[in-house]
Amino acid sequence: DTEVTQTPKHLVMGMTNKKSLKCEQHMGHRAMYWYKQKAKKPPELMFVYSYEKLSINESVPSRFSPECPNSSLLNLHLHALQPEDSALYLCASSQGVEGNYGYTFGSGTRLTVV
Amino acid sequence: GQNIDQPTEMTATEGAIVQINCTYQTSGFNGLFWYQQHAGEAPTFLSYNVLDGLEEKGRFSSFLSRSKGYSYLLLKELQMKDSASYLCAVPHGGATNKLIFGTGTLLAVQP
């Protein structure tokens, strides 16, 4: 299995809703990432998990809450989002964080906040 | 800090060759990646350069000059399916694998 799987592919949520994005990989990768991508912009790093521990939080608002239940799963819990949070949310994984490993990206979750 | 620059858009003709440039400034260099991203899809890995020179992989080649802070992606025998954004990315370095992306170049291949 050489894929990163993200669910759901599309999500529409209200500003008072609570929802979660899920990401799964079975490549034995020990680093996992959340990126946010607005239209016609490059991906922007949000969080990095290394060996199931949060190692980087790029000053992301607390309405985004990441969770890594085990080495294969990464969640992003969403609460009280704003319309400007509408974007493509990409999960990625790599073999590790020491050195420079290429990333494998999931196909993303297209999030719309109404 | 890091700064990565790419042209915003390019247009080329099917069957032709196109070169997409990337210039970067980084406090510590640990290689450079190129990714392809079709609209609404995930970025997919194209190449990784850590040493100077040209790396060829089928119709795609990538070049790096560390002294000039410069890389390019060369696409030969262009096909319509090559219409996509091409992202240059540089690892932040240190103990973390923090990939920083350039602004991306949107390539339109015309018949």
Short mmCIF file of C-alpha atoms in Angstrom, two decimals:
data_model
loop_
_atom_site.label_atom_id
_atom_site.label_comp_id
_atom_site.label_asym_id
_atom_site.label_seq_id
_atom_site.Cartn_x
_atom_site.Cartn_y
_atom_site.Cartn_z
CA ASP A 1 0.00 0.00 0.00
CA THR A 2 1.63 3.23 -1.16
CA GLU A 3 -1.23 5.61 -0.56
CA VAL A 4 -2.40 8.19 1.91
CA THR A 5 -6.18 7.99 2.26
CA GLN A 6 -8.23 10.98 3.35
CA THR A 7 -11.90 11.05 4.25
CA PRO A 8 -14.24 12.63 3.53
CA LYS A 9 -13.38 13.98 0.08
CA HIS A 10 -15.84 16.83 0.44
CA LEU A 11 -17.31 18.42 3.57
CA VAL A 12 -19.74 21.29 4.06
CA MET A 13 -20.16 22.48 7.61
CA GLY A 14 -21.78 25.34 9.47
CA MET A 15 -19.85 27.67 11.72
CA THR A 16 -21.31 26.02 14.84
CA ASN A 17 -20.63 22.44 13.73
CA LYS A 18 -17.98 20.03 14.95
CA LYS A 19 -16.46 17.73 12.37
CA SER A 20 -13.30 15.69 11.88
CA LEU A 21 -11.04 15.01 8.92
CA LYS A 22 -9.33 11.64 8.81
CA CYS A 23 -6.07 10.51 7.26
CA GLU A 24 -4.62 7.00 7.10
CA GLN A 25 -1.41 5.47 5.74
CA HIS A 26 0.02 1.96 5.97
CA MET A 27 3.49 2.60 4.56
CA GLY A 28 5.16 2.58 7.99
CA HIS A 29 5.84 6.30 7.70
CA ARG A 30 6.61 7.87 11.05
CA ALA A 31 5.96 11.50 10.16
CA MET A 32 2.55 12.87 9.20
CA TYR A 33 1.48 16.36 8.23
CA TRP A 34 -1.54 18.58 7.75
CA TYR A 35 -1.41 21.26 5.06
CA LYS A 36 -4.01 23.85 4.10
CA GLN A 37 -4.30 25.00 0.50
CA LYS A 38 -6.39 27.92 -0.74
CA ALA A 39 -7.28 28.24 -4.41
CA LYS A 40 -4.32 29.09 -6.64
CA LYS A 41 -1.96 29.13 -3.65
CA PRO A 42 0.71 26.66 -2.55
CA PRO A 43 0.09 24.30 0.37
CA GLU A 44 0.80 25.85 3.77
CA LEU A 45 2.01 23.72 6.63
CA MET A 46 -0.26 23.50 9.67
CA PHE A 47 0.98 20.61 11.85
CA VAL A 48 3.74 18.00 11.90
CA TYR A 49 3.58 14.76 13.87
CA SER A 50 6.72 12.73 14.41
CA TYR A 51 6.43 9.30 16.00
CA GLU A 52 2.88 10.14 17.04
CA LYS A 53 3.91 13.30 18.88
CA LEU A 54 3.13 16.83 17.76
CA SER A 55 6.42 18.45 16.76
CA ILE A 56 5.29 21.54 14.87
CA ASN A 57 2.24 23.77 15.18
CA GLU A 58 2.51 26.66 12.73
CA SER A 59 0.54 29.03 14.97
CA VAL A 60 -2.72 27.46 13.84
CA PRO A 61 -5.90 28.75 15.55
CA SER A 62 -7.24 26.50 18.29
CA ARG A 63 -10.42 25.84 16.31
CA PHE A 64 -8.22 23.31 14.49
CA SER A 65 -7.18 20.46 16.77
CA PRO A 66 -4.94 17.66 15.47
CA GLU A 67 -4.79 14.17 16.90
CA CYS A 68 -2.59 11.17 16.14
CA PRO A 69 -4.18 8.07 17.72
CA ASN A 70 -1.50 5.74 16.32
CA SER A 71 1.26 5.62 13.75
CA SER A 72 -1.15 5.05 10.87
CA LEU A 73 -3.86 7.58 11.66
CA LEU A 74 -4.03 11.34 11.77
CA ASN A 75 -7.17 13.34 12.52
CA LEU A 76 -7.98 17.02 12.33
CA HIS A 77 -10.87 18.07 14.56
CA LEU A 78 -12.75 21.17 13.47
CA HIS A 79 -14.90 23.39 15.67
CA ALA A 80 -16.38 26.86 15.25
CA LEU A 81 -14.74 27.44 11.89
CA GLN A 82 -15.03 30.60 9.84
CA PRO A 83 -15.89 30.91 6.15
CA GLU A 84 -12.28 31.89 5.44
CA ASP A 85 -11.23 28.42 6.64
CA SER A 86 -12.77 26.99 3.48
CA ALA A 87 -9.90 25.31 1.62
CA LEU A 88 -8.40 22.01 0.49
CA TYR A 89 -6.90 20.21 3.50
CA LEU A 90 -4.08 17.90 2.57
CA CYS A 91 -2.57 15.16 4.67
CA ALA A 92 0.90 13.86 3.89
CA SER A 93 3.32 11.35 5.30
CA SER A 94 7.06 10.66 5.04
CA GLN A 95 9.49 8.07 6.32
CA GLY A 96 10.72 10.36 9.07
CA VAL A 97 11.68 13.88 9.99
CA GLU A 98 15.44 13.37 10.23
CA GLY A 99 16.86 14.16 6.85
CA ASN A 100 14.83 15.02 3.81
CA TYR A 101 12.27 12.52 2.68
CA GLY A 102 9.78 13.07 -0.05
CA TYR A 103 6.18 13.40 0.99
CA THR A 104 3.27 11.24 -0.11
CA PHE A 105 0.10 13.33 -0.20
CA GLY A 106 -3.48 12.26 0.16
CA SER A 107 -6.07 13.50 -2.31
CA GLY A 108 -7.36 16.02 0.22
CA THR A 109 -10.63 17.05 1.80
CA ARG A 110 -12.40 19.97 0.14
CA LEU A 111 -13.90 21.88 3.07
CA THR A 112 -16.58 24.54 2.72
CA VAL A 113 -17.67 26.51 5.79
CA VAL A 114 -21.06 28.17 5.46
CA GLY B 1 14.24 32.48 6.48
CA GLN B 2 13.38 31.05 3.11
CA ASN B 3 12.10 32.54 -0.11
CA ILE B 4 11.11 30.56 -3.19
CA ASP B 5 10.13 32.22 -6.46
CA GLN B 6 8.54 30.77 -9.59
CA PRO B 7 6.73 32.32 -12.55
CA THR B 8 3.00 32.40 -11.91
CA GLU B 9 1.80 31.11 -15.26
CA MET B 10 3.23 29.67 -18.47
CA THR B 11 1.71 28.55 -21.75
CA ALA B 12 3.20 26.02 -24.18
CA THR B 13 2.17 23.99 -27.19
CA GLU B 14 1.55 20.26 -27.31
CA GLY B 15 4.71 18.43 -28.39
CA ALA B 16 7.01 21.29 -27.43
CA ILE B 17 9.54 21.68 -24.60
CA VAL B 18 9.02 23.99 -21.62
CA GLN B 19 11.35 25.02 -18.81
CA ILE B 20 9.94 26.10 -15.45
CA ASN B 21 12.40 28.02 -13.29
CA CYS B 22 12.67 28.24 -9.53
CA THR B 23 14.99 30.46 -7.50
CA TYR B 24 15.37 30.03 -3.79
CA GLN B 25 17.03 31.58 -0.80
CA THR B 26 17.44 29.38 2.23
CA SER B 27 19.46 29.49 5.43
CA GLY B 28 20.46 25.84 5.05
CA PHE B 29 20.16 23.79 1.89
CA ASN B 30 19.00 20.17 2.06
CA GLY B 31 17.79 19.49 -1.45
CA LEU B 32 14.96 20.68 -3.67
CA PHE B 33 11.76 18.92 -4.70
CA TRP B 34 9.44 19.35 -7.67
CA TYR B 35 5.79 18.36 -7.39
CA GLN B 36 2.99 18.31 -9.96
CA GLN B 37 -0.54 19.21 -8.90
CA HIS B 38 -3.61 18.94 -11.10
CA ALA B 39 -6.51 21.19 -10.18
CA GLY B 40 -8.32 19.92 -7.08
CA GLU B 41 -5.93 17.03 -6.61
CA ALA B 42 -3.00 16.22 -4.34
CA PRO B 43 0.57 17.15 -5.26
CA THR B 44 2.51 14.23 -6.69
CA PHE B 45 6.28 13.83 -6.43
CA LEU B 46 8.30 14.45 -9.60
CA SER B 47 11.94 14.84 -8.58
CA TYR B 48 14.46 15.52 -5.83
CA ASN B 49 17.84 17.19 -6.43
CA VAL B 50 20.50 17.53 -3.76
CA LEU B 51 23.63 17.71 -5.95
CA ASP B 52 24.34 20.09 -8.83
CA GLY B 53 23.44 18.93 -12.29
CA LEU B 54 20.66 17.44 -14.33
CA GLU B 55 18.51 14.50 -13.26
CA GLU B 56 16.56 12.93 -16.12
CA LYS B 57 13.44 10.86 -15.63
CA GLY B 58 11.61 10.12 -18.84
CA ARG B 59 10.02 13.24 -20.31
CA PHE B 60 10.81 15.21 -17.16
CA SER B 61 14.25 16.46 -16.09
CA SER B 62 15.27 18.64 -13.17
CA PHE B 63 18.37 20.76 -12.84
CA LEU B 64 20.01 22.26 -9.77
CA SER B 65 22.72 24.86 -9.22
CA ARG B 66 23.35 25.31 -5.52
CA SER B 67 25.77 28.19 -5.97
CA LYS B 68 23.14 30.15 -7.89
CA GLY B 69 20.16 29.11 -5.78
CA TYR B 70 18.47 28.00 -8.97
CA SER B 71 16.58 25.01 -10.27
CA TYR B 72 14.47 24.26 -13.31
CA LEU B 73 12.07 21.58 -14.38
CA LEU B 74 12.22 20.65 -18.06
CA LEU B 75 9.22 19.00 -19.67
CA LYS B 76 9.69 17.47 -23.12
CA GLU B 77 7.16 16.28 -25.70
CA LEU B 78 4.40 18.11 -23.90
CA GLN B 79 1.03 16.45 -23.64
CA MET B 80 -2.34 17.98 -22.79
CA LYS B 81 -2.33 16.05 -19.51
CA ASP B 82 0.77 18.01 -18.45
CA SER B 83 -1.46 21.04 -17.86
CA ALA B 84 -1.10 21.47 -14.09
CA SER B 85 0.61 23.49 -11.40
CA TYR B 86 4.28 22.73 -10.82
CA LEU B 87 5.51 23.37 -7.30
CA CYS B 88 9.11 23.85 -6.30
CA ALA B 89 9.71 22.97 -2.62
CA VAL B 90 12.62 23.21 -0.24
CA PRO B 91 12.96 21.48 3.12
CA HIS B 92 13.36 23.86 6.02
CA GLY B 93 16.20 21.74 7.34
CA GLY B 94 17.23 21.15 10.92
CA ALA B 95 15.64 18.27 12.75
CA THR B 96 12.29 18.68 11.14
CA ASN B 97 11.12 17.80 7.70
CA LYS B 98 9.23 21.00 7.05
CA LEU B 99 8.63 21.31 3.34
CA ILE B 100 8.13 24.89 2.15
CA PHE B 101 6.48 25.31 -1.22
CA GLY B 102 7.02 28.00 -3.81
CA THR B 103 4.05 29.84 -5.24
CA GLY B 104 3.71 27.30 -8.04
CA THR B 105 3.67 27.72 -11.81
CA LEU B 106 0.40 27.06 -13.61
CA LEU B 107 1.24 25.48 -16.97
CA ALA B 108 -1.35 25.48 -19.74
CA VAL B 109 -0.62 23.17 -22.69
CA GLN B 110 -2.46 24.18 -25.85
CA PRO B 111 -3.15 22.07 -28.95
#
